[in-house]
Amino acid sequence: MKTLLFFAVGLSLALNVVLGGLIVWGPARVRTSAPSSQGAVADIAAAPASPSTHSTAKMDPSLQAAFEAGDLPGLVARLRDAGFPPDIIRAIVRAKLGEAFIARRKELDPGEATRPFWKTRPADPKMNAEIARLSAEHAKILRDLLGNDAMDPLEAAARANRLAGLPPDKVNGVKRILQDYYDMRTELYRMGPVTAADREKLAAIDKAQRADLVQLLTPAELLEYGLRSSPTADQLRWRLSAFEPSEAEFRAIYQLQAAFDEQATSYFGPMSAELQRQRVEAQKQLSEQIKAALGPERAADYERSQDSNYQLTSRLVARLNLPRETTNQVWSVQQDIQKQRQALLANRALSAEERSELLATLGEEASARISATLGARGFEAYKQYGGQWLQQLKPGASTSTPTATPGGQTGFIGR
């Protein structure tokens, strides 16, 4: 079944549901004044629950006229005055808008309904841009008609949570700024693959958005916004999941990372060798600043949590519904085994055959200890998610001396 056909069927079903809702609600809405939502519920609850109720009910004439006239702003106002819930109003408006937009979409891509399932839309930049523009227009009309009610309640709640640190009188201003610059970015993405010139334009958009936010918000408010809504905060939440920071720790790390990111995003294009060296040094300095802010004990926890193997193991432990401490137990085994491996590699008194046998025995010990911690099923998964280092204990594996990789993960020269 094709996408356009799905949309048409869905639209038809939505209109049927909406019309059914108008019929059910219509008789209860005939009042001299607009009822409250509580009164609407009470009216429906008091209505006779017999088959004849629906068969003889008629739509409120004023609502029917507004529904058929195509005056969407007037229809929204009447539905709100009649006490309809926001989700019902949103469904009605979406259905009415769909009648026009499905026809316009078909004009832009007439082959969508008949396109073979193994083919995709042609790589036509002009067509793709127009379809994206149509979608943006649809979204804007919904926002203009419904305001905050245009958004799904769960999505609206999530967005409200991201703006929770701001004063109520500034929330709408922030929303307008974000929407304006979102539209600018979308316009660039519509044109197809992002070029180097586009990346500079996107960076300029980001800079202008921040300037507007700085102008609207106080420094304290800007910090609260960034902690909840910035790309830096989003990346930190993911990167620090195995570290489990407290709120105070997250705030401290965020402020250091945000300052680093703001400077890092000022570079475009290929970096010279000197600039790369400066970036590496700045990253090391950032890491030391974070550890200093955390204190010795938590700094050790932080450094461990940045190891990619540790992060993978942490997610695997969560997937297996094991206690979080299990990650540290597995990590301790890894550190112990790797120290023993380094000692074996450094022992020049051993022959190649002896070293290989001892490494194999060490591998068996590692497997047994980790399997006892994770279980047989968990150990099999661990070998792919966090346990790749076990390969270094197999016969024929590299016997080079381990070295630290830039990401903090233990690696081996000559792999």
Coordinates of C-alpha atoms in Angstrom, one line a residue:
M1 CA 0.0 0.0 0.0
K2 CA 1.4 3.4 -0.9
T3 CA 2.1 6.3 1.5
L4 CA -0.4 8.5 -0.1
L5 CA -3.1 5.9 0.0
F6 CA -2.3 5.3 3.7
F7 CA -2.7 9.0 4.3
A8 CA -6.0 9.1 2.5
V9 CA -7.4 6.2 4.4
G10 CA -6.2 7.7 7.7
L11 CA -7.7 11.0 6.8
S12 CA -11.0 9.4 6.1
L13 CA -11.0 7.5 9.3
A14 CA -10.0 10.6 11.2
L15 CA -12.9 12.6 9.7
N16 CA -15.4 9.8 10.6
V17 CA -14.1 9.8 14.2
V18 CA -14.4 13.6 14.3
L19 CA -17.8 13.7 12.8
G20 CA -18.9 11.0 15.3
G21 CA -17.5 13.1 18.1
L22 CA -19.4 16.1 16.9
I23 CA -22.6 14.1 16.8
V24 CA -22.1 12.8 20.3
W25 CA -21.0 16.2 21.7
G26 CA -23.5 18.2 19.6
P27 CA -26.7 17.7 21.6
A28 CA -24.9 18.3 24.9
R29 CA -23.5 21.6 23.6
V30 CA -26.9 23.3 23.1
R31 CA -26.7 25.9 25.9
T32 CA -27.2 29.6 26.5
S33 CA -23.6 29.8 27.7
A34 CA -20.4 27.9 27.1
P35 CA -20.0 25.0 29.6
S36 CA -16.9 24.0 31.5
S37 CA -15.0 20.8 30.6
Q38 CA -16.3 19.3 33.9
G39 CA -19.9 20.1 32.8
A40 CA -19.3 18.5 29.4
V41 CA -18.1 15.3 31.1
A42 CA -21.2 15.3 33.3
D43 CA -23.5 15.9 30.4
I44 CA -22.1 12.9 28.5
A45 CA -22.2 10.7 31.6
A46 CA -25.9 11.7 32.2
A47 CA -26.9 11.0 28.6
P48 CA -28.9 7.7 28.0
A49 CA -26.6 4.9 26.9
S50 CA -29.0 3.4 24.4
P51 CA -28.5 2.7 20.7
S52 CA -31.2 5.2 19.8
T53 CA -29.1 8.0 21.3
H54 CA -26.7 8.0 18.5
S55 CA -29.1 7.1 15.8
T56 CA -31.4 10.2 16.5
A57 CA -28.7 12.7 17.6
K58 CA -27.9 15.6 15.3
M59 CA -24.8 17.8 15.1
D60 CA -25.2 21.2 16.7
P61 CA -26.2 23.5 13.8
S62 CA -23.7 26.2 14.6
L63 CA -20.9 23.7 14.8
Q64 CA -22.0 22.0 11.6
A65 CA -22.0 25.4 9.8
A66 CA -18.5 26.2 11.0
F67 CA -17.3 22.8 10.1
E68 CA -18.6 23.0 6.5
A69 CA -17.7 26.6 5.9
G70 CA -13.9 26.0 5.9
D71 CA -13.3 28.9 8.4
L72 CA -10.8 27.1 10.5
P73 CA -10.1 30.0 12.9
G74 CA -13.8 30.3 13.4
L75 CA -14.2 26.6 13.8
V76 CA -11.5 26.4 16.5
A77 CA -13.1 29.3 18.4
R78 CA -16.5 27.6 18.3
L79 CA -15.1 24.3 19.4
R80 CA -13.3 25.9 22.3
D81 CA -16.3 27.9 23.3
A82 CA -18.3 24.6 23.3
G83 CA -15.9 23.0 25.7
F84 CA -14.3 20.5 23.4
P85 CA -11.0 19.0 24.7
P86 CA -7.7 20.1 22.9
D87 CA -7.1 16.6 21.6
I88 CA -10.5 16.5 19.8
I89 CA -10.0 20.0 18.4
R90 CA -6.5 19.1 17.2
A91 CA -7.9 16.0 15.4
I92 CA -10.6 18.0 13.8
V93 CA -8.2 20.7 12.5
R94 CA -5.7 18.1 11.3
A95 CA -8.4 16.3 9.4
K96 CA -9.7 19.5 7.8
L97 CA -6.2 20.6 6.9
G98 CA -5.4 17.2 5.5
E99 CA -8.1 17.6 2.8
A100 CA -6.3 20.4 1.2
F101 CA -2.7 19.3 1.8
I102 CA -3.1 15.8 0.5
A103 CA -4.2 17.3 -2.8
R104 CA -1.2 19.6 -2.9
R105 CA 1.2 16.8 -2.0
K106 CA -0.2 14.8 -4.9
E107 CA 0.4 17.6 -7.3
L108 CA 4.1 17.8 -6.2
D109 CA 4.6 14.0 -6.4
P110 CA 1.9 12.5 -8.6
G111 CA 3.7 9.1 -8.7
E112 CA 3.7 8.5 -5.0
A113 CA 0.5 6.5 -5.0
T114 CA 1.7 4.2 -7.8
R115 CA 5.4 4.0 -7.2
P116 CA 6.7 0.4 -6.9
F117 CA 7.5 -0.6 -3.3
W118 CA 11.2 -1.2 -4.1
K119 CA 11.7 2.4 -5.3
T120 CA 12.0 5.7 -3.5
R121 CA 11.1 9.2 -4.5
P122 CA 13.4 10.6 -7.2
A123 CA 16.4 12.5 -6.1
D124 CA 14.8 15.8 -7.3
P125 CA 16.1 18.7 -5.1
K126 CA 13.3 21.0 -6.3
M127 CA 10.6 18.5 -5.5
N128 CA 12.1 17.6 -2.2
A129 CA 12.4 21.2 -1.2
E130 CA 8.8 21.9 -2.2
I131 CA 7.5 18.8 -0.2
A132 CA 9.5 20.0 2.8
R133 CA 8.1 23.5 2.4
L134 CA 4.6 22.1 2.3
S135 CA 5.2 20.2 5.5
A136 CA 6.6 23.3 7.2
E137 CA 3.5 25.3 6.0
H138 CA 1.2 22.6 7.4
A139 CA 3.0 22.8 10.8
K140 CA 2.9 26.6 10.9
I141 CA -0.8 26.7 10.2
L142 CA -1.4 24.3 13.0
R143 CA 0.7 26.4 15.4
D144 CA -1.1 29.6 14.3
L145 CA -4.5 28.0 14.8
L146 CA -4.0 26.1 17.9
G147 CA -1.0 27.6 19.7
N148 CA 0.3 25.4 22.4
D149 CA -2.5 22.9 21.7
A150 CA -1.0 22.1 18.3
M151 CA 1.6 19.8 19.9
D152 CA 1.0 16.3 21.2
P153 CA 0.6 16.4 25.0
L154 CA 3.5 14.1 25.7
E155 CA 5.8 16.1 23.3
A156 CA 4.5 19.4 24.9
A157 CA 5.3 18.1 28.4
A158 CA 8.8 17.1 27.3
R159 CA 9.4 20.5 25.8
A160 CA 8.0 22.2 28.8
N161 CA 10.4 20.3 31.0
R162 CA 13.4 21.5 28.9
L163 CA 12.2 25.1 29.6
A164 CA 11.4 24.5 33.2
G165 CA 14.3 26.6 34.5
L166 CA 13.0 29.8 32.9
P167 CA 10.6 32.4 34.3
P168 CA 7.1 31.9 32.9
D169 CA 7.1 35.4 31.3
K170 CA 10.1 34.5 29.1
V171 CA 9.1 31.0 28.0
N172 CA 7.1 32.2 25.0
G173 CA 9.9 34.5 23.9
V174 CA 12.4 31.6 23.9
K175 CA 9.9 29.4 22.0
R176 CA 9.6 32.1 19.3
I177 CA 13.4 32.4 19.0
L178 CA 13.8 28.6 18.7
Q179 CA 11.0 28.3 16.2
D180 CA 12.4 31.1 14.0
Y181 CA 15.9 29.6 13.8
Y182 CA 14.6 26.1 13.4
D183 CA 12.8 27.3 10.3
M184 CA 16.0 28.9 9.0
R185 CA 17.9 25.6 9.5
T186 CA 15.1 23.6 7.8
E187 CA 15.3 25.9 4.8
L188 CA 18.9 25.0 4.4
Y189 CA 18.4 21.3 4.8
R190 CA 15.7 21.3 2.2
M191 CA 18.2 22.1 -0.5
G192 CA 19.9 18.7 -0.3
P193 CA 23.3 17.6 1.0
V194 CA 24.9 20.1 3.3
T195 CA 27.9 21.8 1.7
A196 CA 30.9 23.6 3.4
A197 CA 29.2 26.9 2.7
D198 CA 26.0 25.6 4.3
R199 CA 27.9 24.5 7.4
E200 CA 29.1 28.1 7.8
K201 CA 25.6 29.4 7.4
L202 CA 24.4 26.9 10.0
A203 CA 27.1 28.0 12.4
A204 CA 26.0 31.6 11.8
I205 CA 22.4 30.7 12.5
D206 CA 23.6 29.0 15.8
K207 CA 25.5 32.1 16.7
A208 CA 22.6 34.4 15.9
Q209 CA 20.2 32.2 17.9
R210 CA 22.5 32.4 20.9
A211 CA 22.8 36.2 20.6
D212 CA 19.0 36.5 20.7
L213 CA 18.9 34.2 23.7
V214 CA 21.6 36.2 25.5
Q215 CA 19.7 39.4 24.8
L216 CA 16.4 37.9 26.2
L217 CA 17.8 35.9 29.2
T218 CA 19.9 36.8 32.2
P219 CA 23.2 34.9 32.6
A220 CA 21.6 32.7 35.3
E221 CA 18.6 32.0 33.1
L222 CA 20.8 31.2 30.1
L223 CA 22.7 28.7 32.2
E224 CA 19.4 27.0 33.3
Y225 CA 18.3 26.9 29.6
G226 CA 21.6 25.4 28.5
L227 CA 21.6 22.8 31.2
R228 CA 18.3 21.4 29.9
S229 CA 18.2 22.2 26.2
S230 CA 21.6 22.7 24.7
P231 CA 23.4 20.1 22.5
T232 CA 26.2 20.2 25.0
A233 CA 23.9 19.1 27.8
D234 CA 22.3 16.4 25.5
Q235 CA 25.7 14.9 24.7
L236 CA 26.8 15.0 28.4
R237 CA 23.7 13.2 29.5
W238 CA 24.6 10.4 27.2
R239 CA 28.3 10.4 27.9
L240 CA 27.9 10.6 31.7
S241 CA 25.3 7.9 31.9
A242 CA 27.8 5.4 33.3
F243 CA 29.2 8.0 35.7
E244 CA 25.8 8.8 37.2
P245 CA 26.6 12.4 38.2
S246 CA 24.7 14.3 40.9
E247 CA 23.0 17.5 39.9
A248 CA 25.9 19.5 41.3
E249 CA 28.4 17.4 39.4
F250 CA 26.5 17.7 36.2
R251 CA 26.3 21.5 36.6
A252 CA 30.0 21.7 37.2
I253 CA 31.0 19.5 34.2
Y254 CA 28.5 21.3 32.0
Q255 CA 29.9 24.7 32.6
L256 CA 33.4 23.5 31.8
Q257 CA 32.3 21.6 28.7
A258 CA 30.1 24.4 27.4
A259 CA 33.0 26.8 27.5
F260 CA 35.2 24.3 25.6
D261 CA 32.4 23.6 23.0
E262 CA 31.8 27.3 22.4
Q263 CA 35.4 27.8 21.5
A264 CA 35.7 24.6 19.5
T265 CA 32.8 25.4 17.2
S266 CA 34.5 28.6 16.1
Y267 CA 36.7 26.6 13.7
F268 CA 35.7 25.6 10.2
G269 CA 37.2 23.5 7.5
P270 CA 40.4 21.4 7.8
M271 CA 42.6 22.0 10.8
S272 CA 46.3 22.6 10.5
A273 CA 48.7 20.4 12.4
E274 CA 49.2 23.2 14.9
L275 CA 45.5 23.7 15.4
Q276 CA 45.1 20.0 16.0
R277 CA 47.8 20.0 18.6
Q278 CA 46.1 22.9 20.3
R279 CA 42.8 21.1 20.3
V280 CA 44.3 18.0 21.9
E281 CA 46.0 20.1 24.6
A282 CA 42.7 21.9 25.2
Q283 CA 40.9 18.6 25.6
K284 CA 43.5 17.4 28.1
Q285 CA 43.2 20.6 30.0
L286 CA 39.4 20.2 30.1
S287 CA 39.7 16.7 31.4
E288 CA 42.0 17.9 34.2
Q289 CA 39.6 20.7 35.0
I290 CA 36.7 18.3 35.3
K291 CA 38.6 16.0 37.6
A292 CA 39.7 18.8 39.8
A293 CA 36.1 20.0 40.1
L294 CA 35.0 16.5 41.1
G295 CA 37.7 15.7 43.7
P296 CA 40.0 12.7 43.8
E297 CA 37.5 9.9 44.4
R298 CA 34.8 11.0 42.0
A299 CA 37.5 11.9 39.5
A300 CA 38.6 8.3 39.4
D301 CA 35.0 7.2 38.8
Y302 CA 34.7 9.8 36.0
E303 CA 37.9 8.8 34.3
R304 CA 36.8 5.1 34.4
S305 CA 33.4 5.9 33.0
Q306 CA 34.9 7.6 29.9
D307 CA 36.4 4.3 28.8
S308 CA 34.4 3.0 25.8
N309 CA 34.6 -0.6 27.1
Y310 CA 33.2 0.5 30.5
Q311 CA 30.4 2.4 28.8
L312 CA 29.4 -0.6 26.7
T313 CA 29.5 -2.9 29.8
S314 CA 27.4 -0.4 31.7
R315 CA 24.7 -0.5 29.1
L316 CA 24.9 -4.3 28.8
V317 CA 24.5 -4.6 32.6
A318 CA 21.4 -2.4 32.5
R319 CA 20.0 -4.5 29.6
L320 CA 20.5 -7.7 31.7
N321 CA 18.8 -6.1 34.6
L322 CA 21.8 -6.7 36.9
P323 CA 22.8 -4.4 39.7
R324 CA 24.8 -1.4 38.5
E325 CA 27.7 -2.4 40.7
T326 CA 28.2 -5.3 38.4
T327 CA 29.8 -3.0 35.9
N328 CA 32.5 -2.1 38.4
Q329 CA 33.0 -5.8 39.2
V330 CA 33.6 -6.7 35.6
W331 CA 35.8 -3.6 35.2
S332 CA 38.0 -4.8 38.1
V333 CA 38.4 -8.2 36.5
Q334 CA 39.5 -6.5 33.3
Q335 CA 42.0 -4.3 35.0
D336 CA 43.4 -7.2 37.0
I337 CA 43.8 -9.5 34.0
Q338 CA 45.3 -6.7 31.9
K339 CA 47.9 -6.0 34.5
Q340 CA 48.8 -9.7 34.6
R341 CA 49.0 -9.7 30.8
Q342 CA 51.4 -6.7 30.9
A343 CA 53.6 -8.6 33.4
L344 CA 53.7 -11.6 31.1
L345 CA 54.6 -9.5 28.1
A346 CA 57.4 -7.8 30.0
N347 CA 58.9 -11.1 31.3
R348 CA 61.8 -11.7 28.9
A349 CA 62.7 -15.0 30.6
L350 CA 59.7 -16.6 29.0
S351 CA 59.8 -18.3 25.7
A352 CA 57.2 -17.5 23.0
E353 CA 55.5 -20.9 23.7
E354 CA 55.5 -20.4 27.4
R355 CA 54.1 -16.9 27.1
S356 CA 51.4 -18.1 24.7
E357 CA 50.3 -20.9 27.1
L358 CA 50.2 -18.5 30.1
L359 CA 48.2 -16.0 28.1
A360 CA 45.7 -18.7 27.2
T361 CA 45.4 -19.7 30.8
L362 CA 44.9 -16.1 31.7
G363 CA 42.1 -15.9 29.1
E364 CA 40.4 -18.9 30.6
E365 CA 40.6 -17.3 34.1
A366 CA 39.1 -14.0 32.7
S367 CA 36.3 -15.9 31.0
A368 CA 35.4 -17.8 34.1
R369 CA 35.4 -14.8 36.4
I370 CA 33.4 -12.6 34.1
S371 CA 31.0 -15.4 33.3
A372 CA 30.4 -16.0 37.0
T373 CA 29.5 -12.3 37.3
L374 CA 27.3 -11.8 34.2
G375 CA 26.1 -15.4 33.7
A376 CA 26.6 -17.5 30.6
R377 CA 24.1 -15.5 28.5
G378 CA 25.5 -12.2 29.7
F379 CA 29.1 -13.3 29.0
E380 CA 28.3 -14.1 25.4
A381 CA 26.9 -10.7 24.9
Y382 CA 29.8 -9.1 26.8
K383 CA 32.3 -10.5 24.3
Q384 CA 30.8 -8.2 21.7
Y385 CA 29.8 -5.3 24.0
G386 CA 32.8 -4.3 26.2
G387 CA 34.8 -7.5 26.1
Q388 CA 36.7 -7.1 22.9
W389 CA 39.9 -6.9 25.0
L390 CA 39.6 -10.6 25.6
Q391 CA 40.7 -11.2 22.0
Q392 CA 44.2 -10.2 23.1
L393 CA 44.4 -13.4 25.3
K394 CA 43.8 -15.8 22.5
P395 CA 46.5 -17.8 20.8
G396 CA 48.1 -15.9 17.9
A397 CA 47.0 -12.5 19.3
S398 CA 49.4 -9.5 19.2
T399 CA 51.9 -9.6 22.0
S400 CA 52.8 -5.9 21.7
T401 CA 52.9 -3.7 24.8
P402 CA 49.6 -2.0 25.6
T403 CA 49.2 1.7 25.2
A404 CA 46.6 4.3 26.1
T405 CA 44.4 5.5 23.2
P406 CA 43.2 9.1 23.0
G407 CA 39.7 8.1 24.1
G408 CA 41.0 6.7 27.4
Q409 CA 40.5 3.1 26.2
T410 CA 43.4 0.6 26.6
G411 CA 44.6 -0.4 23.2
F412 CA 47.5 -2.3 21.7
I413 CA 50.2 -1.3 19.2
G414 CA 50.3 -3.7 16.3
R415 CA 46.7 -4.8 16.4

